[in-house]
Structures are given as structure tokens and as C-alpha cells.
mmCIF file with all atom_site columns, C-alpha atoms in Angstrom:
data_model
loop_
_atom_site.group_PDB
_atom_site.id
_atom_site.type_symbol
_atom_site.label_atom_id
_atom_site.label_alt_id
_atom_site.label_comp_id
_atom_site.label_asym_id
_atom_site.label_entity_id
_atom_site.label_seq_id
_atom_site.pdbx_PDB_ins_code
_atom_site.Cartn_x
_atom_site.Cartn_y
_atom_site.Cartn_z
_atom_site.occupancy
_atom_site.B_iso_or_equiv
_atom_site.pdbx_formal_charge
_atom_site.auth_seq_id
_atom_site.auth_comp_id
_atom_site.auth_asym_id
_atom_site.auth_atom_id
_atom_site.pdbx_PDB_model_num
ATOM 1   C CA . MET W 1 1   ? -1.119  4.090   -13.919 1.00 42.00 ? 1   MET W CA 1
ATOM 2   C CA . GLY W 1 2   ? 0.098   0.945   -12.134 1.00 47.00 ? 2   GLY W CA 1
ATOM 3   C CA . LYS W 1 3   ? -1.670  -2.358  -11.690 1.00 52.00 ? 3   LYS W CA 1
ATOM 4   C CA . PHE W 1 4   ? -3.757  -0.977  -8.819  1.00 52.00 ? 4   PHE W CA 1
ATOM 5   C CA . LEU W 1 5   ? -5.059  2.477   -8.043  1.00 55.00 ? 5   LEU W CA 1
ATOM 6   C CA . HIS W 1 6   ? -3.319  2.620   -4.655  1.00 56.00 ? 6   HIS W CA 1
ATOM 7   C CA . ASP W 1 7   ? -2.294  6.228   -5.091  1.00 56.00 ? 7   ASP W CA 1
ATOM 8   C CA . HIS W 1 8   ? -5.926  7.335   -5.102  1.00 57.00 ? 8   HIS W CA 1
ATOM 9   C CA . THR W 1 9   ? -6.925  7.367   -1.434  1.00 54.00 ? 9   THR W CA 1
ATOM 10  C CA . LEU W 1 10  ? -9.762  9.747   -2.139  1.00 65.00 ? 10  LEU W CA 1
ATOM 11  C CA . ALA W 1 11  ? -12.044 8.908   0.777   1.00 71.00 ? 11  ALA W CA 1
ATOM 12  C CA . PRO W 1 12  ? -10.116 7.922   3.900   1.00 82.00 ? 12  PRO W CA 1
ATOM 13  C CA . ARG W 1 13  ? -11.941 5.673   6.344   1.00 87.00 ? 13  ARG W CA 1
ATOM 14  C CA . THR W 1 14  ? -13.547 7.432   9.261   1.00 89.00 ? 14  THR W CA 1
ATOM 15  C CA . ASN W 1 15  ? -12.430 6.536   12.774  1.00 93.00 ? 15  ASN W CA 1
ATOM 16  C CA . PRO W 1 16  ? -15.695 4.633   13.456  1.00 93.00 ? 16  PRO W CA 1
ATOM 17  C CA . GLU W 1 17  ? -15.213 2.665   10.214  1.00 91.00 ? 17  GLU W CA 1
ATOM 18  C CA . LYS W 1 18  ? -11.644 1.785   11.180  1.00 93.00 ? 18  LYS W CA 1
ATOM 19  C CA . GLN W 1 19  ? -12.688 0.789   14.694  1.00 96.00 ? 19  GLN W CA 1
ATOM 20  C CA . ALA W 1 20  ? -15.490 -1.460  13.418  1.00 95.00 ? 20  ALA W CA 1
ATOM 21  C CA . ILE W 1 21  ? -13.083 -3.296  11.117  1.00 96.00 ? 21  ILE W CA 1
ATOM 22  C CA . ILE W 1 22  ? -10.440 -3.600  13.826  1.00 97.00 ? 22  ILE W CA 1
ATOM 23  C CA . ASN W 1 23  ? -13.017 -4.933  16.296  1.00 97.00 ? 23  ASN W CA 1
ATOM 24  C CA . ARG W 1 24  ? -14.161 -7.585  13.828  1.00 96.00 ? 24  ARG W CA 1
ATOM 25  C CA . LEU W 1 25  ? -10.576 -8.603  13.105  1.00 98.00 ? 25  LEU W CA 1
ATOM 26  C CA . LYS W 1 26  ? -9.804  -8.856  16.817  1.00 98.00 ? 26  LYS W CA 1
ATOM 27  C CA . ARG W 1 27  ? -12.789 -11.177 17.272  1.00 97.00 ? 27  ARG W CA 1
ATOM 28  C CA . ILE W 1 28  ? -11.499 -13.303 14.406  1.00 98.00 ? 28  ILE W CA 1
ATOM 29  C CA . GLU W 1 29  ? -8.044  -13.287 15.974  1.00 98.00 ? 29  GLU W CA 1
ATOM 30  C CA . GLY W 1 30  ? -9.605  -14.598 19.186  1.00 98.00 ? 30  GLY W CA 1
ATOM 31  C CA . GLN W 1 31  ? -11.357 -17.341 17.243  1.00 97.00 ? 31  GLN W CA 1
ATOM 32  C CA . VAL W 1 32  ? -8.041  -18.374 15.673  1.00 98.00 ? 32  VAL W CA 1
ATOM 33  C CA . ARG W 1 33  ? -6.446  -18.545 19.118  1.00 98.00 ? 33  ARG W CA 1
ATOM 34  C CA . GLY W 1 34  ? -9.393  -20.674 20.198  1.00 98.00 ? 34  GLY W CA 1
ATOM 35  C CA . ILE W 1 35  ? -8.717  -23.114 17.372  1.00 98.00 ? 35  ILE W CA 1
ATOM 36  C CA . GLN W 1 36  ? -5.053  -23.281 18.351  1.00 98.00 ? 36  GLN W CA 1
ATOM 37  C CA . LYS W 1 37  ? -6.147  -24.234 21.856  1.00 98.00 ? 37  LYS W CA 1
ATOM 38  C CA . MET W 1 38  ? -8.578  -26.822 20.472  1.00 98.00 ? 38  MET W CA 1
ATOM 39  C CA . VAL W 1 39  ? -5.766  -28.422 18.472  1.00 98.00 ? 39  VAL W CA 1
ATOM 40  C CA . ASP W 1 40  ? -3.474  -28.374 21.496  1.00 98.00 ? 40  ASP W CA 1
ATOM 41  C CA . GLU W 1 41  ? -6.205  -30.094 23.529  1.00 98.00 ? 41  GLU W CA 1
ATOM 42  C CA . ASP W 1 42  ? -6.733  -32.727 20.806  1.00 97.00 ? 42  ASP W CA 1
ATOM 43  C CA . ARG W 1 43  ? -10.358 -31.734 20.328  1.00 97.00 ? 43  ARG W CA 1
ATOM 44  C CA . TYR W 1 44  ? -12.593 -33.561 17.866  1.00 98.00 ? 44  TYR W CA 1
ATOM 45  C CA . CYS W 1 45  ? -11.704 -32.748 14.237  1.00 97.00 ? 45  CYS W CA 1
ATOM 46  C CA . VAL W 1 46  ? -15.255 -31.837 13.250  1.00 98.00 ? 46  VAL W CA 1
ATOM 47  C CA . ASP W 1 47  ? -15.496 -29.305 16.077  1.00 97.00 ? 47  ASP W CA 1
ATOM 48  C CA . ILE W 1 48  ? -12.302 -27.666 14.820  1.00 98.00 ? 48  ILE W CA 1
ATOM 49  C CA . LEU W 1 49  ? -13.551 -27.688 11.229  1.00 98.00 ? 49  LEU W CA 1
ATOM 50  C CA . VAL W 1 50  ? -16.786 -25.983 12.292  1.00 98.00 ? 50  VAL W CA 1
ATOM 51  C CA . GLN W 1 51  ? -14.747 -23.225 13.934  1.00 98.00 ? 51  GLN W CA 1
ATOM 52  C CA . ILE W 1 52  ? -12.567 -22.863 10.834  1.00 98.00 ? 52  ILE W CA 1
ATOM 53  C CA . SER W 1 53  ? -15.725 -22.483 8.773   1.00 97.00 ? 53  SER W CA 1
ATOM 54  C CA . ALA W 1 54  ? -16.956 -19.761 11.132  1.00 97.00 ? 54  ALA W CA 1
ATOM 55  C CA . ILE W 1 55  ? -13.657 -17.894 10.767  1.00 97.00 ? 55  ILE W CA 1
ATOM 56  C CA . ASN W 1 56  ? -13.812 -18.142 6.987   1.00 95.00 ? 56  ASN W CA 1
ATOM 57  C CA . ALA W 1 57  ? -17.335 -16.725 7.033   1.00 95.00 ? 57  ALA W CA 1
ATOM 58  C CA . ALA W 1 58  ? -16.286 -13.891 9.344   1.00 96.00 ? 58  ALA W CA 1
ATOM 59  C CA . LEU W 1 59  ? -13.326 -12.997 7.125   1.00 94.00 ? 59  LEU W CA 1
ATOM 60  C CA . LYS W 1 60  ? -15.542 -13.013 4.041   1.00 91.00 ? 60  LYS W CA 1
ATOM 61  C CA . LYS W 1 61  ? -17.956 -10.684 5.794   1.00 93.00 ? 61  LYS W CA 1
ATOM 62  C CA . VAL W 1 62  ? -15.120 -8.253  6.559   1.00 95.00 ? 62  VAL W CA 1
ATOM 63  C CA . GLY W 1 63  ? -13.911 -8.537  2.976   1.00 92.00 ? 63  GLY W CA 1
ATOM 64  C CA . PHE W 1 64  ? -17.308 -7.862  1.488   1.00 90.00 ? 64  PHE W CA 1
ATOM 65  C CA . SER W 1 65  ? -17.828 -4.864  3.751   1.00 92.00 ? 65  SER W CA 1
ATOM 66  C CA . MET W 1 66  ? -14.515 -3.517  2.448   1.00 91.00 ? 66  MET W CA 1
ATOM 67  C CA . VAL W 1 67  ? -15.629 -4.183  -1.138  1.00 91.00 ? 67  VAL W CA 1
ATOM 68  C CA . GLU W 1 68  ? -18.885 -2.339  -0.496  1.00 92.00 ? 68  GLU W CA 1
ATOM 69  C CA . ARG W 1 69  ? -17.066 0.696   0.871   1.00 92.00 ? 69  ARG W CA 1
ATOM 70  C CA . HIS W 1 70  ? -14.544 0.583   -1.963  1.00 90.00 ? 70  HIS W CA 1
ATOM 71  C CA . ALA W 1 71  ? -17.303 0.522   -4.575  1.00 91.00 ? 71  ALA W CA 1
ATOM 72  C CA . LYS W 1 72  ? -19.293 3.324   -2.938  1.00 90.00 ? 72  LYS W CA 1
ATOM 73  C CA . HIS W 1 73  ? -16.326 5.616   -2.380  1.00 89.00 ? 73  HIS W CA 1
ATOM 74  C CA . CYS W 1 74  ? -13.178 4.772   -4.315  1.00 87.00 ? 74  CYS W CA 1
ATOM 75  C CA . VAL W 1 75  ? -14.765 3.424   -7.495  1.00 90.00 ? 75  VAL W CA 1
ATOM 76  C CA . ALA W 1 76  ? -17.433 6.126   -7.534  1.00 89.00 ? 76  ALA W CA 1
ATOM 77  C CA . ASP W 1 77  ? -14.749 8.803   -7.159  1.00 88.00 ? 77  ASP W CA 1
ATOM 78  C CA . ALA W 1 78  ? -12.644 7.200   -9.904  1.00 88.00 ? 78  ALA W CA 1
ATOM 79  C CA . ILE W 1 79  ? -15.641 7.231   -12.233 1.00 90.00 ? 79  ILE W CA 1
ATOM 80  C CA . GLN W 1 80  ? -16.119 10.948  -11.592 1.00 89.00 ? 80  GLN W CA 1
ATOM 81  C CA . ASP W 1 81  ? -12.403 11.466  -12.326 1.00 87.00 ? 81  ASP W CA 1
ATOM 82  C CA . ARG W 1 82  ? -12.765 9.559   -15.616 1.00 89.00 ? 82  ARG W CA 1
ATOM 83  C CA . GLU W 1 83  ? -10.690 6.640   -14.320 1.00 85.00 ? 83  GLU W CA 1
ATOM 84  C CA . GLY W 1 84  ? -13.689 4.396   -13.875 1.00 88.00 ? 84  GLY W CA 1
ATOM 85  C CA . ASP W 1 85  ? -12.653 1.653   -16.269 1.00 92.00 ? 85  ASP W CA 1
ATOM 86  C CA . ALA W 1 86  ? -9.429  0.965   -14.353 1.00 90.00 ? 86  ALA W CA 1
ATOM 87  C CA . ALA W 1 87  ? -11.212 1.116   -10.993 1.00 90.00 ? 87  ALA W CA 1
ATOM 88  C CA . ILE W 1 88  ? -13.920 -1.263  -12.152 1.00 92.00 ? 88  ILE W CA 1
ATOM 89  C CA . GLU W 1 89  ? -11.345 -3.712  -13.535 1.00 92.00 ? 89  GLU W CA 1
ATOM 90  C CA . GLU W 1 90  ? -9.467  -3.578  -10.244 1.00 91.00 ? 90  GLU W CA 1
ATOM 91  C CA . LEU W 1 91  ? -12.695 -4.191  -8.312  1.00 92.00 ? 91  LEU W CA 1
ATOM 92  C CA . LEU W 1 92  ? -13.570 -7.172  -10.513 1.00 93.00 ? 92  LEU W CA 1
ATOM 93  C CA . ASP W 1 93  ? -10.096 -8.653  -9.996  1.00 92.00 ? 93  ASP W CA 1
ATOM 94  C CA . VAL W 1 94  ? -10.481 -8.337  -6.234  1.00 88.00 ? 94  VAL W CA 1
ATOM 95  C CA . MET W 1 95  ? -13.966 -9.875  -6.367  1.00 89.00 ? 95  MET W CA 1
ATOM 96  C CA . LYS W 1 96  ? -12.506 -12.870 -8.216  1.00 90.00 ? 96  LYS W CA 1
ATOM 97  C CA . GLN W 1 97  ? -9.942  -13.298 -5.455  1.00 87.00 ? 97  GLN W CA 1
ATOM 98  C CA . LEU W 1 98  ? -12.578 -13.027 -2.726  1.00 82.00 ? 98  LEU W CA 1
ATOM 99  C CA . SER W 1 99  ? -14.807 -15.608 -4.361  1.00 82.00 ? 99  SER W CA 1
ATOM 100 C CA . ARG W 1 100 ? -12.110 -18.306 -4.378  1.00 80.00 ? 100 ARG W CA 1
#
């Protein structure tokens, strides 16, 4: 088994799940474009920083929703297939990255 369990797509995302994630990411994309415009217009630094903070929070929310789904589906399935230790280690590694 490799570093990650990528080959084990046991529970594909449903279309509504995909659409919800895509919609959130599109909103974040719009926020990023808004910050670009704020920079171009020489807006006050603190206003830009507040928007950057909002984007970071929105990205974390998307990330944690992905972690929740991964734990409930992929890790649970790996545990049933007796590959739980590797799946849990992978999940912990990702959680460390998300918490930085």
C-alpha cells in the first residue's frame, strides 16, 4: 500500500454532495476576486485582512466537511476491510495539515 489510500474510492460523492462543495468553492473564488479588486483599488489594509480571514475560515469549513465525510465513509469502510490502521494514520496526517 502506498503513502495514501487513494486507490480505495469506496463511497463516491453523490451529485448533491459534489454540488454543495463546488458551490462553496465558487463563493470562495468570488471572495478572492473581491480581494484582488480591493488591492487594485488601494483599499485599507485592515479591510483586506478581514476578507482574507473570512476566506481562510470558509476554506477550513470546506476542509472539515471533507474530513467528516472521509471519516464517516472512507475510514469506516477501511476499518471494515481491516485496513483501518492505515486509514486512521492517513486521516491524522491530513488533520495535522489542516490545523496549521
